[in-house]
Coordinates of C-alpha atoms in Angstrom, one line a residue:
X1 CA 62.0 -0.3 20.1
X2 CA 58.3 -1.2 19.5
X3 CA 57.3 0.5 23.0
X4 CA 59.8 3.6 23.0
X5 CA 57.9 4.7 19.5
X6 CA 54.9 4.1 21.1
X7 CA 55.5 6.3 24.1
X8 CA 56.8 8.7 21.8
X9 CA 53.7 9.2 19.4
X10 CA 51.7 8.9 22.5
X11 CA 53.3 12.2 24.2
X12 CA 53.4 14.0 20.9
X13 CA 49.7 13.6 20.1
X14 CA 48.1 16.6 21.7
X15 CA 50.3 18.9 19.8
X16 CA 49.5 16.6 16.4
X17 CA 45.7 16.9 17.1
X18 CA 46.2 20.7 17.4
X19 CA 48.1 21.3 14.5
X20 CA 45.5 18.9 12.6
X21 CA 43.1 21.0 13.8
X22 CA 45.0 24.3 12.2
X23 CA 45.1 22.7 8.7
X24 CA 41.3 22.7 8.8
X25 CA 40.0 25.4 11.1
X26 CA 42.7 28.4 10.7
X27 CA 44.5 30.0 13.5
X28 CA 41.0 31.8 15.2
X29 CA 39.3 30.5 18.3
X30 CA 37.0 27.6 16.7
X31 CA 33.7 26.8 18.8
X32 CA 32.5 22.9 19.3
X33 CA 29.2 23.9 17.4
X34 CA 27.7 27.1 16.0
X35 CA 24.7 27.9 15.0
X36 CA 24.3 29.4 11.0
X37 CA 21.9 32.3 10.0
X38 CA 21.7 32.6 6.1
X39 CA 18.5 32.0 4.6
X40 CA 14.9 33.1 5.6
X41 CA 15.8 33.4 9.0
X42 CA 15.2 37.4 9.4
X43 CA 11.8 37.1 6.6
X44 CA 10.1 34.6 8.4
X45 CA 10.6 35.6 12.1
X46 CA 9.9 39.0 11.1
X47 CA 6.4 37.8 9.3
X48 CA 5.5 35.8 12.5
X49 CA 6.4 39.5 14.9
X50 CA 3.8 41.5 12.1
X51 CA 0.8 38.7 12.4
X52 CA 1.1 39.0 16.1
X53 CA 1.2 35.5 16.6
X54 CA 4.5 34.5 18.7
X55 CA 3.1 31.8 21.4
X56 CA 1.9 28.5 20.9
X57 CA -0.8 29.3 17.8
X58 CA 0.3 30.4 14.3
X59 CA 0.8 29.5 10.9
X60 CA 4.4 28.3 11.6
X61 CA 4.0 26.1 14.0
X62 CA 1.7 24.4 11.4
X63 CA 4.0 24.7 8.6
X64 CA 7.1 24.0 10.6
X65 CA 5.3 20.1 11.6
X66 CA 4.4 20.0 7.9
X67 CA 8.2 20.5 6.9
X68 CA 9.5 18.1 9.4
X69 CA 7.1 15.0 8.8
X70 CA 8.0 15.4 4.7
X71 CA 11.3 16.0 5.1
X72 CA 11.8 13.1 7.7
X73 CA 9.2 10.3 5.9
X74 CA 6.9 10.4 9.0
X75 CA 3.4 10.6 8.8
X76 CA 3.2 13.0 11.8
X77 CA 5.3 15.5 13.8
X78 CA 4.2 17.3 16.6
X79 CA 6.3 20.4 17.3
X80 CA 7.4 21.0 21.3
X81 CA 9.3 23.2 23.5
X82 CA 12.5 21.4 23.3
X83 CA 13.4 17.8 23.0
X84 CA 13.4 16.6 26.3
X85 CA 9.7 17.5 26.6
X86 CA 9.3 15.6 23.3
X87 CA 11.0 12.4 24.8
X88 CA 8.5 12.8 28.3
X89 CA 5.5 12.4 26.1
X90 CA 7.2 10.3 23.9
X91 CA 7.7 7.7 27.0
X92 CA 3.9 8.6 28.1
X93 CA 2.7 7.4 24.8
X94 CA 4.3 4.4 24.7
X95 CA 2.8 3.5 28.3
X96 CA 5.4 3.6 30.4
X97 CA 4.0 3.7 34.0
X98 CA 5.4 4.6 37.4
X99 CA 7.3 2.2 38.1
X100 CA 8.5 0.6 34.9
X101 CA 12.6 0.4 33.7
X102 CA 13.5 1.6 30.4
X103 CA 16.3 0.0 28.4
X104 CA 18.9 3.4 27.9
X105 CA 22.5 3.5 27.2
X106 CA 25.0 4.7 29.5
X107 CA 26.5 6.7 26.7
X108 CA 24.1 10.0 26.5
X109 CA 23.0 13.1 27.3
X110 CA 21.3 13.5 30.7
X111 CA 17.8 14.0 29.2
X112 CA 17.5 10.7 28.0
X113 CA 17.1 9.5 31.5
X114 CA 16.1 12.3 32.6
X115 CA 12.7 11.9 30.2
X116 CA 12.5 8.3 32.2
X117 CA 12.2 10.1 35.6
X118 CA 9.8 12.7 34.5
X119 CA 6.9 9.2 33.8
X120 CA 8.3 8.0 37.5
X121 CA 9.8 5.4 36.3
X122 CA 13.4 3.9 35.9
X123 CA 16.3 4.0 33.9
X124 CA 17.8 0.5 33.1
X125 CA 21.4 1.0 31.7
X126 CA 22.7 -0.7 28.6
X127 CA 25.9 -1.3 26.9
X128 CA 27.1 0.3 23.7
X129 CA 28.8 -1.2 20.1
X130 CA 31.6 0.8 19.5
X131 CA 31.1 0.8 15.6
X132 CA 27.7 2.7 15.9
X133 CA 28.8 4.6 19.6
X134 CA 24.7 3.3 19.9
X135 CA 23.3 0.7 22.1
X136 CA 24.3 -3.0 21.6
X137 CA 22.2 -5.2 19.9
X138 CA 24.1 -8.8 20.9
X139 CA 25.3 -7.5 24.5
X140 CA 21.3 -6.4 24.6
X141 CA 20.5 -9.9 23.8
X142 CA 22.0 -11.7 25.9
X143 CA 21.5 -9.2 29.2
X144 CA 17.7 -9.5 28.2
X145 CA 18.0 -13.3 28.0
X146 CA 19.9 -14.1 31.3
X147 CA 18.3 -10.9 33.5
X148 CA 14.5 -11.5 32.4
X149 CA 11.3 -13.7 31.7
X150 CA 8.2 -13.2 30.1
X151 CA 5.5 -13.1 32.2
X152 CA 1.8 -12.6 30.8
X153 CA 3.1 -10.7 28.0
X154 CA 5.4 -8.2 29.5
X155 CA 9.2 -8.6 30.1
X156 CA 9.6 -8.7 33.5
X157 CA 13.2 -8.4 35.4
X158 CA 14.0 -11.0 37.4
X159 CA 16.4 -9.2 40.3
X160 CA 14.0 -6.2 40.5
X161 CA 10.0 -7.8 39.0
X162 CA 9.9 -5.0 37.8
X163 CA 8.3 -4.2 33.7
X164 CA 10.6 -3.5 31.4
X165 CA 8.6 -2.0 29.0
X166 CA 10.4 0.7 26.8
X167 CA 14.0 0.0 24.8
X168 CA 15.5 3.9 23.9
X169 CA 18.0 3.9 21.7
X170 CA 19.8 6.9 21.2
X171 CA 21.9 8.0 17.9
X172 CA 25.1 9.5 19.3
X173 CA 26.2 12.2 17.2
X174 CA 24.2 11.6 14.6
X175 CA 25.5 8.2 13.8
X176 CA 22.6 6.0 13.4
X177 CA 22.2 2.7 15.1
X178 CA 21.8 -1.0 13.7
X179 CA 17.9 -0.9 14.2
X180 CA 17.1 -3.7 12.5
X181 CA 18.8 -5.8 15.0
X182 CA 17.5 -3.6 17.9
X183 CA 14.3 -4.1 16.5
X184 CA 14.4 -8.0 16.6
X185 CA 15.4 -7.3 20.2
X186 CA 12.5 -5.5 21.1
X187 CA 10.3 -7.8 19.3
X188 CA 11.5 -10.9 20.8
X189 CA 10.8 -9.4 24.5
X190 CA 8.2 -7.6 24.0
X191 CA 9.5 -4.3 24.1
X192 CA 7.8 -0.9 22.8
X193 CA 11.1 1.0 20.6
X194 CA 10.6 4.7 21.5
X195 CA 14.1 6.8 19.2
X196 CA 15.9 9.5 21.2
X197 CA 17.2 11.0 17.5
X198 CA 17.6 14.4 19.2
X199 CA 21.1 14.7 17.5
X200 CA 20.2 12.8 14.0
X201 CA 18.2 14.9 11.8
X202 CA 19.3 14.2 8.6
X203 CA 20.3 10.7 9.2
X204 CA 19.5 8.1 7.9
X205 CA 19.3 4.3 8.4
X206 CA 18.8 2.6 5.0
X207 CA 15.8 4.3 3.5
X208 CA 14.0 5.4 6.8
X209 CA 14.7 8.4 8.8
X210 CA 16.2 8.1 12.3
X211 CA 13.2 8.9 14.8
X212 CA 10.9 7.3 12.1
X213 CA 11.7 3.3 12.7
X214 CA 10.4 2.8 16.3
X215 CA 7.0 3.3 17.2
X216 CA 7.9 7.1 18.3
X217 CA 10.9 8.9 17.6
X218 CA 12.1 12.5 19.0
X219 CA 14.2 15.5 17.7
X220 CA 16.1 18.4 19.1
X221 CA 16.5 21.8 17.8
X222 CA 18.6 23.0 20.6
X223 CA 21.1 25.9 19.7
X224 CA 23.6 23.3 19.3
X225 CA 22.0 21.2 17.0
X226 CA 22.3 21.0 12.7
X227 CA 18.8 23.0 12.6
X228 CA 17.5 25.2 15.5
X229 CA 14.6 26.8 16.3
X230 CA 16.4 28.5 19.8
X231 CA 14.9 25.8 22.2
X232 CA 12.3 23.4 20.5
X233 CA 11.8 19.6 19.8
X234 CA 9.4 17.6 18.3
X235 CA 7.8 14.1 18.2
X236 CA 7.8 11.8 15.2
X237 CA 5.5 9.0 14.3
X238 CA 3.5 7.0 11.7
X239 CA -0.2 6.4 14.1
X240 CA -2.1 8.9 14.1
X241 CA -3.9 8.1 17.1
X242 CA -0.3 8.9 19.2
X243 CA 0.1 11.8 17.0
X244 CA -3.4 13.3 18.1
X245 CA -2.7 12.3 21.6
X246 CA 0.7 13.8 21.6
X247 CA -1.0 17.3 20.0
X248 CA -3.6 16.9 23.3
X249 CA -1.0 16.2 25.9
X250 CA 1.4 18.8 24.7
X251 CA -0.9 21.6 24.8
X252 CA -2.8 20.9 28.3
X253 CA -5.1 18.7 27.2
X254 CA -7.5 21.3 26.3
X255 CA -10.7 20.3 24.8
X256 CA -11.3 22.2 21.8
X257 CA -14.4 24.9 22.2
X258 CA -14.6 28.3 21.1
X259 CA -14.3 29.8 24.6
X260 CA -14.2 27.4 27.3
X261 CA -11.5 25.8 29.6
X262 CA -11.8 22.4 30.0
X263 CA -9.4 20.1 30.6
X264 CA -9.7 16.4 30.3
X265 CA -6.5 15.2 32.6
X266 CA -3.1 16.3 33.4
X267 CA -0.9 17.8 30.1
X268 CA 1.6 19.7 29.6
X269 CA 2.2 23.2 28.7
X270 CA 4.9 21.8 25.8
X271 CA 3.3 23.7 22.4
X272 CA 6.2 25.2 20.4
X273 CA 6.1 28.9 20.1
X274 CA 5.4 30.4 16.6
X275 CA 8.4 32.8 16.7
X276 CA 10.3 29.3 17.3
X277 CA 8.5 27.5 14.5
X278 CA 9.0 30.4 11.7
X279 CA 13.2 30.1 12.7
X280 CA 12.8 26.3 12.1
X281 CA 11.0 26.7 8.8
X282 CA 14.2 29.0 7.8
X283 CA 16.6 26.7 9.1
X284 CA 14.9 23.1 7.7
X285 CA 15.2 25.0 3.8
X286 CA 18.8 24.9 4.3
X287 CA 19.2 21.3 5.6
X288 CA 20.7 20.3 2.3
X289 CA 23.5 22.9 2.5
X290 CA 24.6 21.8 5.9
X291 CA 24.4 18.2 5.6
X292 CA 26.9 18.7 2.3
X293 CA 28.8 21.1 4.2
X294 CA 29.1 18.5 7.5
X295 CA 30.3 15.9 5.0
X296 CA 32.7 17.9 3.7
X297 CA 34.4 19.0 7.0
X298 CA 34.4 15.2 7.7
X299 CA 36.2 14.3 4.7
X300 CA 38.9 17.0 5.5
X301 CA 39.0 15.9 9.1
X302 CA 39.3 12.6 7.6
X303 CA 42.7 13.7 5.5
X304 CA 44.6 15.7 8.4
X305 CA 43.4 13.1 10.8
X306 CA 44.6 10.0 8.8
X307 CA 48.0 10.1 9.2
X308 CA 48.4 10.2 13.0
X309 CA 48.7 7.3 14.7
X310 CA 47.0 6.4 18.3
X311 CA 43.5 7.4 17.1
X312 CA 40.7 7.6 14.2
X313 CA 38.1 10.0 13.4
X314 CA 34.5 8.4 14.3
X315 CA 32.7 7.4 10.2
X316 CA 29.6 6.9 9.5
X317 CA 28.5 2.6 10.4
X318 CA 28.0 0.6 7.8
X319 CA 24.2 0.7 5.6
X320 CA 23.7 4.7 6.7
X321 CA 24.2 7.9 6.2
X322 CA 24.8 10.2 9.4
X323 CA 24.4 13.8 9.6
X324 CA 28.0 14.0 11.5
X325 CA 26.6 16.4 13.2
X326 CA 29.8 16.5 16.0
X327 CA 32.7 15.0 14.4
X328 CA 34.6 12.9 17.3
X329 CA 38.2 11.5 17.7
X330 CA 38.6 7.7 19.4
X331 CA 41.6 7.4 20.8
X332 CA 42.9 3.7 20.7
X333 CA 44.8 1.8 23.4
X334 CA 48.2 4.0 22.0
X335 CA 46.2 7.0 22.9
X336 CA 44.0 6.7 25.1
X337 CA 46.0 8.0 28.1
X338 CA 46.4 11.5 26.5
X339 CA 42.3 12.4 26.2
X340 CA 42.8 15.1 29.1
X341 CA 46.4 16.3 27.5
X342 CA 44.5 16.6 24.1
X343 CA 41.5 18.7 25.6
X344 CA 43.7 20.9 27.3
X345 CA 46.5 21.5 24.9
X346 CA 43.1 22.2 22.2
X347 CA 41.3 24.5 24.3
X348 CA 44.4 26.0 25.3
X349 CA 44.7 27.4 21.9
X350 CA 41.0 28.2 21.2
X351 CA 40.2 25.1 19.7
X352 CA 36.6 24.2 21.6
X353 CA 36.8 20.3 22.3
X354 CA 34.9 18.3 24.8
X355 CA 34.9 14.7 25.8
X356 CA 31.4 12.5 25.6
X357 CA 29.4 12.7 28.5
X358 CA 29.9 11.5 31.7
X359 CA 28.4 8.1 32.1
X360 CA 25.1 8.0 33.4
X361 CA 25.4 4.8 35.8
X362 CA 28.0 7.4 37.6
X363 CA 26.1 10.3 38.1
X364 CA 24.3 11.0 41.2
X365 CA 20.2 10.9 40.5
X366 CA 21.4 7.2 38.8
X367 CA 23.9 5.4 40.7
X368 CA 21.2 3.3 41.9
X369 CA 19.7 1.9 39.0
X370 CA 19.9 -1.7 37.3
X371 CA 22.3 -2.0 34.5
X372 CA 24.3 -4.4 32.7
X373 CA 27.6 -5.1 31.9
X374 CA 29.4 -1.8 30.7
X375 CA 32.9 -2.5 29.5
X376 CA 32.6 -1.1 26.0
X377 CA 30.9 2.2 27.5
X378 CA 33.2 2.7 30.0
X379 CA 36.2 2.5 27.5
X380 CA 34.4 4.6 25.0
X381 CA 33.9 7.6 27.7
X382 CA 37.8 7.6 27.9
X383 CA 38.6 7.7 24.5
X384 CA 35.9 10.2 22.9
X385 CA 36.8 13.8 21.6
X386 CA 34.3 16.3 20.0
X387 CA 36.1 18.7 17.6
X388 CA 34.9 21.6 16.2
X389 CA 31.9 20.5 14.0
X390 CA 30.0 23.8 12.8
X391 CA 28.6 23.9 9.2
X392 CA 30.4 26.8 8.2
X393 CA 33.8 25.1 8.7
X394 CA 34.1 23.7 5.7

């Protein structure tokens, strides 16, 4: 009897998920995320057109770095061109070298290891905690512990003798990982902790700011993200000698002088735009608004959702406060066979879902690279749903 109710919620669910998604979102066509223009928007980039100043010099770009490192707790931020150019420089700072592995989970966006290839060097895939949908502290542990030594001060893998030098954990979602734990992790092998927080702005992990705990940290403001400045990223952290480095790298290493070029090595043409930076300052003054907006939509998620058996909608972990900035369904074992079904049957109806991304250990640029043991990735992948998650839902 058990099993029959069991198939039976199972092959009802995509039409349950759609009508949950009805009670909250209306009968329109509903996109995954949207991007809100109410405040200063207009003002500022208008101001920014009038001074003339719409590259990579100007008041707002300035002002916009000022904004972000008070609003985040960090002592620095240096504004860039989007957040994948932020994590490149990030990795460069933290002295990864060609030829070098970097600790990344299997769970994220493309520029995460993308960012690894840019320094020539390798990603080394890692397992996630489903709690946190973040990297795994005790499956980190013990990979670390049977796959590597310590060998004059670097942890050095033992099938490839290759350094592993950087661990990048990313916060999926905006869902902050246990970095306390990742931090003893990195401590104990000797690891440099560089934050891919490109979807947590807002988020927090205790008292500290995601991006802000590791040595470096990086944002997104991507048109998808809570805030955006169009394209645009930034880098986050408390030593100011990285922070004027990152300002020098970013901006072609160009030695200051009133009218001479000179260039001291290879940088990067990264620098932020001004038009970019005066859209951010508009959109960082309404943070509050859409972090109480996101919580809200949660919470009525969290009613419609609550009732239907064979998933549960992704919370906050335990000691933070996340930005939930996508909402996500996990499907459990009852479930998990109708992902596809749901995506379809939601989209089918206007209703823009997506599933997490495709692992990165099965893409093709990667397929190649060290990694360990998967298992709670690989269910994860099959089981994640992004609903609509726009502030102006709710």
């Amino acid at each position: 009897m058990s099993l029959d109710n069991s198939s039976r919620i199972s092959d009802d669910l995509p039409q349950q998920v759609v009508a949950a998604l009805r009670a909250v979102c209306g009968e329109s066509s509903v996109a995954l995320h949207a991007p809100r223009f109410k405040g200063n928007e207009w003002k500022y980039l208008r101001d920014s057109l009038d001074s003339t100043f719409v590259s990579s010099v100007g008041a707002y770009v300035d002002r916009f770095e000022a904004d972000l490192a008070k609003y985040t707790g960090a002592k620095h931020a240096v504004a860039v061109v989007n957040g994948t150019a932020a994590l490149h420089v990030a990795l460069l700072l933290a002295g990864v070298q060609p030829g070098d592995e970097v600790l990344v989970p299997a769970l994220t966006f493309v520029a995460t290891a993308n960012a690894v290839r840019y320094c020539d060097a390798t990603p080394h895939f890692v397992d996630s905690n489903e709690a946190t949908l973040g990297i795994d502290p005790d499956s980190l542990r013990d990979w670390l512990g049977r796959m590597t030594e310590q060998r004059e001060g670097f942890c050095i893998n033992r099938e490839t003798g290759k350094i592993i030098r950087v661990l990048l954990p990313m916060h999926t979602f905006g869902h902050p990982c246990a970095m306390d734990a990742l931090q003893a992790v990195a401590s104990d092998f000797g690891l440099i902790v560089v934050e891919d927080a490109a979807e947590s702005l807002g988020s927090w992990y205790g008292e500290r700011h995601t991006g802000t705990i590791g040595r470096i940290g990086t944002l997104s403001f991507n048109g998808n993200k809570i805030i955006t400045t169009g394209g645009g990223g930034a880098i986050l952290t408390n030593d100011t000698a990285l922070a004027r480095r990152a300002k020098h790298l970013t901006t072609t290493a160009k030695l200051q002088h009133r009218w001479e070029y000179e260039h001291d090595e290879v940088g990067f043409n990264y620098r932020m735009p001004n038009l970019n930076a005066a859209l951010g300052c508009a959109q960082l003054e309404l943070m509050p608004e859409f972090l109480a907006s996101k919580r809200r939509l949660y919470q009525r998620y969290r009613e419609v959702f609550s009732g239907i058996a064979g998933l549960r909608l992704v919370g906050e972990p335990a000691h933070t406060q996340s930005n939930f900035w996508l909402q996500a369904l996990l499907l459990d074992q009852v479930g998990a066979g109708q992902r596809d079904s749901i995506l379809t049957a939601t989209n089918d109806v206007g209703y823009m879902t997506r599933p997490a991304w495709r692992l990165l250990h099965q893409m093709m640029p990667y397929r190649n690279c060290p990694r360990a043991s998967l298992a709670v990735a690989e269910s994860l992948v099959q089981r994640l749903i992004n609903i609509p998650s726009s502030a102006d839902i709710a």
